[in-house]
JSON list of C-alpha atoms in Angstrom, two decimals:
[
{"chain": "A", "resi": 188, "resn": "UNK", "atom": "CA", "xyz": [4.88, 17.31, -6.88]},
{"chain": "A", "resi": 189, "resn": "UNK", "atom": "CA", "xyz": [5.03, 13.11, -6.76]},
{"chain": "A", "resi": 190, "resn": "UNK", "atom": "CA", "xyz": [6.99, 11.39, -3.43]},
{"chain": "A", "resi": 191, "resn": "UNK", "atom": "CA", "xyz": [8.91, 8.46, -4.95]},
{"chain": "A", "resi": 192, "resn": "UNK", "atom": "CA", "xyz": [10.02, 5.35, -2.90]},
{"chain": "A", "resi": 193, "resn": "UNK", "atom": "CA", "xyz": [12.83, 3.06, -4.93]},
{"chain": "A", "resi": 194, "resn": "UNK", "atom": "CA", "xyz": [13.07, -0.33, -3.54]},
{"chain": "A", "resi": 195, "resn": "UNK", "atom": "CA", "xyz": [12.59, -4.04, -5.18]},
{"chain": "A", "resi": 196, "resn": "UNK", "atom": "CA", "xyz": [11.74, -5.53, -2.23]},
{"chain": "A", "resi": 197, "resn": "UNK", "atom": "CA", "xyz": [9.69, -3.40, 0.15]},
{"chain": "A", "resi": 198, "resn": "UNK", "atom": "CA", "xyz": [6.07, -2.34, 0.19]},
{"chain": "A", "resi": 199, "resn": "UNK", "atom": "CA", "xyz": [5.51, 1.08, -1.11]},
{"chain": "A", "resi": 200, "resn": "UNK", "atom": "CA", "xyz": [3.93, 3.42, 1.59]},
{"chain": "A", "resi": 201, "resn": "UNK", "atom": "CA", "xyz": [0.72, 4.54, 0.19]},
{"chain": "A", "resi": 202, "resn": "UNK", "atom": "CA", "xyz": [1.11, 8.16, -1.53]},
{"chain": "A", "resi": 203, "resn": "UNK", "atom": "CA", "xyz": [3.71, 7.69, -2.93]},
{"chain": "A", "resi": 204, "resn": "UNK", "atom": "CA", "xyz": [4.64, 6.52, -6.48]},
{"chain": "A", "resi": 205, "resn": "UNK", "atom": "CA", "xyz": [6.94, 3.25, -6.52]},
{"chain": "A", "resi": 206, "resn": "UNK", "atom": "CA", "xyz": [10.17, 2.83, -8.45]},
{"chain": "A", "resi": 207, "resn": "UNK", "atom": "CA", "xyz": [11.63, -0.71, -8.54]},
{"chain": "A", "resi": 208, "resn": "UNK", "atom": "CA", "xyz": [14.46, 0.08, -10.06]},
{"chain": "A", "resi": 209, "resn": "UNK", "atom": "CA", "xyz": [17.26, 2.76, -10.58]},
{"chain": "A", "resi": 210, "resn": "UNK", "atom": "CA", "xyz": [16.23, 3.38, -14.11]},
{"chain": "A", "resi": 211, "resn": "UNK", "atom": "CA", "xyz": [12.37, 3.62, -13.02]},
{"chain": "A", "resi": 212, "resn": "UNK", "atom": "CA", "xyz": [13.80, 6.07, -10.44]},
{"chain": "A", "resi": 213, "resn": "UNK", "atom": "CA", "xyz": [16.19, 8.26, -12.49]},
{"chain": "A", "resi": 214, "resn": "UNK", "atom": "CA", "xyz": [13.44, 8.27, -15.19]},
{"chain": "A", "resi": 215, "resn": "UNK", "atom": "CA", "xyz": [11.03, 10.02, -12.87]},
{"chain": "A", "resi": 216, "resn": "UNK", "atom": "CA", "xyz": [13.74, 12.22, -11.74]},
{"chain": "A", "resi": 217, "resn": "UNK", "atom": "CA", "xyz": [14.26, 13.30, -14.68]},
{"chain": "A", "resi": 218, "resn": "UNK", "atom": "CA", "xyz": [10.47, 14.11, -15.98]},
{"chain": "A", "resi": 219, "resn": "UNK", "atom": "CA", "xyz": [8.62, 14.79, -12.21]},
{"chain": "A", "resi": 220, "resn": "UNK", "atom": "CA", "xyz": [9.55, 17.47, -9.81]},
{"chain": "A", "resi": 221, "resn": "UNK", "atom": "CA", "xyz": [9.55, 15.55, -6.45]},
{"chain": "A", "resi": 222, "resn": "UNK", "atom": "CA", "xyz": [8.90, 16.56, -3.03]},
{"chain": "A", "resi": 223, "resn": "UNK", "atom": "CA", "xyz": [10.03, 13.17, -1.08]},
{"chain": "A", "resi": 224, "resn": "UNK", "atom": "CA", "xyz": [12.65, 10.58, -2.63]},
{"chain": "A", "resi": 225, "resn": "UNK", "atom": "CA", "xyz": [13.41, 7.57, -0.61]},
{"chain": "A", "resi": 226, "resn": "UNK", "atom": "CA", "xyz": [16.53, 5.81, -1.58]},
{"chain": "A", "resi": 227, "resn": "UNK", "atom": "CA", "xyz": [17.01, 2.12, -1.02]},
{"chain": "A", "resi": 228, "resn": "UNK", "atom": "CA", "xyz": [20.54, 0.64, -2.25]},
{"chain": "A", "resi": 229, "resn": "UNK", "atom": "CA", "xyz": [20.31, -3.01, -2.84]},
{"chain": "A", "resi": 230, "resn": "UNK", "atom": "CA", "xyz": [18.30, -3.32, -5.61]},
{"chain": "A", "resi": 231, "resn": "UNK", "atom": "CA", "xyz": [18.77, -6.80, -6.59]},
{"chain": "A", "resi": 232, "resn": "UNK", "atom": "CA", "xyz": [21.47, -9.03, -7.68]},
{"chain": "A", "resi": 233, "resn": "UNK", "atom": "CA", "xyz": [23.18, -7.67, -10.75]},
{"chain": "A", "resi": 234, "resn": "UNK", "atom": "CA", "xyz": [21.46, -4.56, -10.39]},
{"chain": "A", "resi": 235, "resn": "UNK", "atom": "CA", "xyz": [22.75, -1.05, -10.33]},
{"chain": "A", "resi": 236, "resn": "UNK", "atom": "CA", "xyz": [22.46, 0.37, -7.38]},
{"chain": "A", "resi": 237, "resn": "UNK", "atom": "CA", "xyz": [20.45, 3.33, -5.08]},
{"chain": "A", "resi": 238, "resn": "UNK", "atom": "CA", "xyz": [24.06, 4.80, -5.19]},
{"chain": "A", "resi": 239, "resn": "UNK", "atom": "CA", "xyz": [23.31, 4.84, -9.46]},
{"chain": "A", "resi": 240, "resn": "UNK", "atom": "CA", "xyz": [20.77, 7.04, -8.16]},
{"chain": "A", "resi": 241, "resn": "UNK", "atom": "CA", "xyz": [22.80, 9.65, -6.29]},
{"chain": "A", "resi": 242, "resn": "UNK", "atom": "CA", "xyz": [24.88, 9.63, -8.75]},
{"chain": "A", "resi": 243, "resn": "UNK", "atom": "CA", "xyz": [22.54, 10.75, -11.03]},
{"chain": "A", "resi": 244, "resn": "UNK", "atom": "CA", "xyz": [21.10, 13.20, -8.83]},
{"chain": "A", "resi": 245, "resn": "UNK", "atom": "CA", "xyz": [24.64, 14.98, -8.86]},
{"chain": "A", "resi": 246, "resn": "UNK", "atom": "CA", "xyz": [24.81, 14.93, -12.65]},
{"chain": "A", "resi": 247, "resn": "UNK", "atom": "CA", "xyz": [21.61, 16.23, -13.42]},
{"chain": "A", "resi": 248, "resn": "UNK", "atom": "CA", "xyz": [21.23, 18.89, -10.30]},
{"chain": "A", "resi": 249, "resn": "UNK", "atom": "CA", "xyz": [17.36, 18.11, -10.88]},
{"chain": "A", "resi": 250, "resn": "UNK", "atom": "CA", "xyz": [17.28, 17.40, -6.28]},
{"chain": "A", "resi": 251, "resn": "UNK", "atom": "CA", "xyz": [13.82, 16.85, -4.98]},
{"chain": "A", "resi": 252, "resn": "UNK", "atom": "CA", "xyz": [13.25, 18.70, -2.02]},
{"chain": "A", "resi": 253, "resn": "UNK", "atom": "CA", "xyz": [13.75, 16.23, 0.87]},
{"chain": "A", "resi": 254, "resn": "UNK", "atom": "CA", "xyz": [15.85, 12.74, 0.51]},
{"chain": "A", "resi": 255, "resn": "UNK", "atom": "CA", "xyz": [15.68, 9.85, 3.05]},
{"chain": "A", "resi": 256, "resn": "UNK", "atom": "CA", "xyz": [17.61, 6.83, 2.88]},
{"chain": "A", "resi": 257, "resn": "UNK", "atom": "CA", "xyz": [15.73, 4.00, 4.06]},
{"chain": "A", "resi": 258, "resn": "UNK", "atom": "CA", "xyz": [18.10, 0.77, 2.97]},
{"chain": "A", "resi": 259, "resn": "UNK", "atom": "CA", "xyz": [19.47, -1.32, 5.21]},
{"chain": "A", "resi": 260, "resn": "UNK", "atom": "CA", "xyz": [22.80, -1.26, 3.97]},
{"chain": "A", "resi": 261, "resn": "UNK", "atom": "CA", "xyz": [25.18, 0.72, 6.49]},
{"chain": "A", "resi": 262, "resn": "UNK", "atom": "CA", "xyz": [27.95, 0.75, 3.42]},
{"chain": "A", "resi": 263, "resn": "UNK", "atom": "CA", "xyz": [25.75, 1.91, 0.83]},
{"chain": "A", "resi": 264, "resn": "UNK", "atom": "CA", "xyz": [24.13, 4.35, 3.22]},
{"chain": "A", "resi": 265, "resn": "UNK", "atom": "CA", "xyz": [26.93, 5.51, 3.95]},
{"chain": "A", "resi": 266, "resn": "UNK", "atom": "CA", "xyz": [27.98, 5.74, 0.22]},
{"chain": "A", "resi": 267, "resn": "UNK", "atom": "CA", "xyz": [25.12, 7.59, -0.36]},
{"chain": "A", "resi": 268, "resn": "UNK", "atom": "CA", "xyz": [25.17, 10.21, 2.54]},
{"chain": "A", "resi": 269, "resn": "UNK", "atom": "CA", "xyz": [28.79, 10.87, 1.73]},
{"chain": "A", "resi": 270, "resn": "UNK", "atom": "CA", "xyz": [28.44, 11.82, -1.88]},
{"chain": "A", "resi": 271, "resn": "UNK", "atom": "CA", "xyz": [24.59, 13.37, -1.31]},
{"chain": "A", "resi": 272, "resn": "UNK", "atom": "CA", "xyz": [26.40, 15.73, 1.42]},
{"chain": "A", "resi": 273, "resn": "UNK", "atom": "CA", "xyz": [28.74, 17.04, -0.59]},
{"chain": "A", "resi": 274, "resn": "UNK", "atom": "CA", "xyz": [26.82, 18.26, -3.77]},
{"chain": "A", "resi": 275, "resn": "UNK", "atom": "CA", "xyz": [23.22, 18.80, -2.38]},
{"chain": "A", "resi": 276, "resn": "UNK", "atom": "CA", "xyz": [21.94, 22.27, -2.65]},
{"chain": "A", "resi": 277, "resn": "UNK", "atom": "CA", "xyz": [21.19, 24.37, 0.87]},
{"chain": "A", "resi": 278, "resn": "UNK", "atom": "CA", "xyz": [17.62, 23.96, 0.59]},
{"chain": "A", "resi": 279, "resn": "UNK", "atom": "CA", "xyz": [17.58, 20.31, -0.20]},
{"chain": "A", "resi": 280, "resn": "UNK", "atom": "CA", "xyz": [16.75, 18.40, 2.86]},
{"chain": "A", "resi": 281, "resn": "UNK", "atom": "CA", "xyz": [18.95, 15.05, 3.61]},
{"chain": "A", "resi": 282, "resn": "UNK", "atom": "CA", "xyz": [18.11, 12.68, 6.09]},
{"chain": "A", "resi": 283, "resn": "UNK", "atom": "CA", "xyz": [20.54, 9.48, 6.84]},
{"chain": "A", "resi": 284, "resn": "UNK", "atom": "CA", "xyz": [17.66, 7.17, 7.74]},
{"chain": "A", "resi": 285, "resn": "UNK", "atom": "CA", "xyz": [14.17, 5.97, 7.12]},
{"chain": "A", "resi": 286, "resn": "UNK", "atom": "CA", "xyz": [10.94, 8.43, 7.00]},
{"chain": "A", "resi": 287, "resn": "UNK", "atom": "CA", "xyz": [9.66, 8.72, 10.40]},
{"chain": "A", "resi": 288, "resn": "UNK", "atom": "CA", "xyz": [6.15, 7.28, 10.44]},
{"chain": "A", "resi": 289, "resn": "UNK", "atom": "CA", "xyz": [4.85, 10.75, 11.17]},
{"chain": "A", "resi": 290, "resn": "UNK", "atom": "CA", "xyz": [5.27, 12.03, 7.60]},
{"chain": "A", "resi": 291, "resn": "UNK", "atom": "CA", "xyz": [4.43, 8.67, 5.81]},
{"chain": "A", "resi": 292, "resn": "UNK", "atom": "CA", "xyz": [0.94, 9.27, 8.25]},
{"chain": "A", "resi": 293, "resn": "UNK", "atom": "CA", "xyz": [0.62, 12.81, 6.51]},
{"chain": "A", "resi": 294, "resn": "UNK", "atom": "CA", "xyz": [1.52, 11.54, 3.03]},
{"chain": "A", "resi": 295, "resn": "UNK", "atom": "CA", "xyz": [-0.99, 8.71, 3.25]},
{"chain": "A", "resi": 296, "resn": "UNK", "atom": "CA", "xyz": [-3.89, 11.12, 4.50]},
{"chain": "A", "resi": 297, "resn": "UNK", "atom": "CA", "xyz": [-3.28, 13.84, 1.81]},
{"chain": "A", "resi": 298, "resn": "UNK", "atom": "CA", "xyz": [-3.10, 11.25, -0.86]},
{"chain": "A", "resi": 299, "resn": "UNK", "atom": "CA", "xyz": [-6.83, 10.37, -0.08]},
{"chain": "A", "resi": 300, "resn": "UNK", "atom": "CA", "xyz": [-7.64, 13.86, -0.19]}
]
């Protein structure tokens, strides 16, 4: 299983594998099984959105196991919660903030394993 961080602005945390985009991001949901996804919404001027992401998510029903939404966006966090909250499965994992540092420590050490 891959952890995937979307955001065009932000540094990836190391471990996981970076989408820049939503189309980057829904491509890898849709051929990786993922363990981690963290969502950022603002993706740009123009650009679709982290909540194109969700969105997707819900169409598909292909949920990685734990979701985090790390954008600094209260309205499109809260977008995102809302509509994640409804559909997610029970043993899909939603968080309504940022990673703690904790598990982006464990991800980094297993990923020099």
């Amino acid at each position: 299983m891959i952890h995937v961080y979307l955001d065009d602005f932000r540094k990836c945390p190391q471990g996981f594998v970076f989408a820049r985009s939503a189309e980057e991001c829904k491509l890898l949901i849709d051929v990786e099984a993922i363990d981690i996804l963290s969502l950022d919404y603002d993706l740009g001027w123009g650009q679709p959105t982290g909540y194109e992401v969700v969105r997707h998510l819900i169409q598909t029903g292909n949920y990685p196991r734990r979701i985090y939404l790390h954008t600094s966006s209260a309205p499109g966090k809260q977008q995102m919660h809302h509509a994640l909250s409804e559909h997610v499965p029970e043993d899909v994992q939603l968080f309504g903030g940022p990673m703690p540092q904790r598990l982006l420590d464990e991800v980094a050490e297993a990923s020099r394993r």
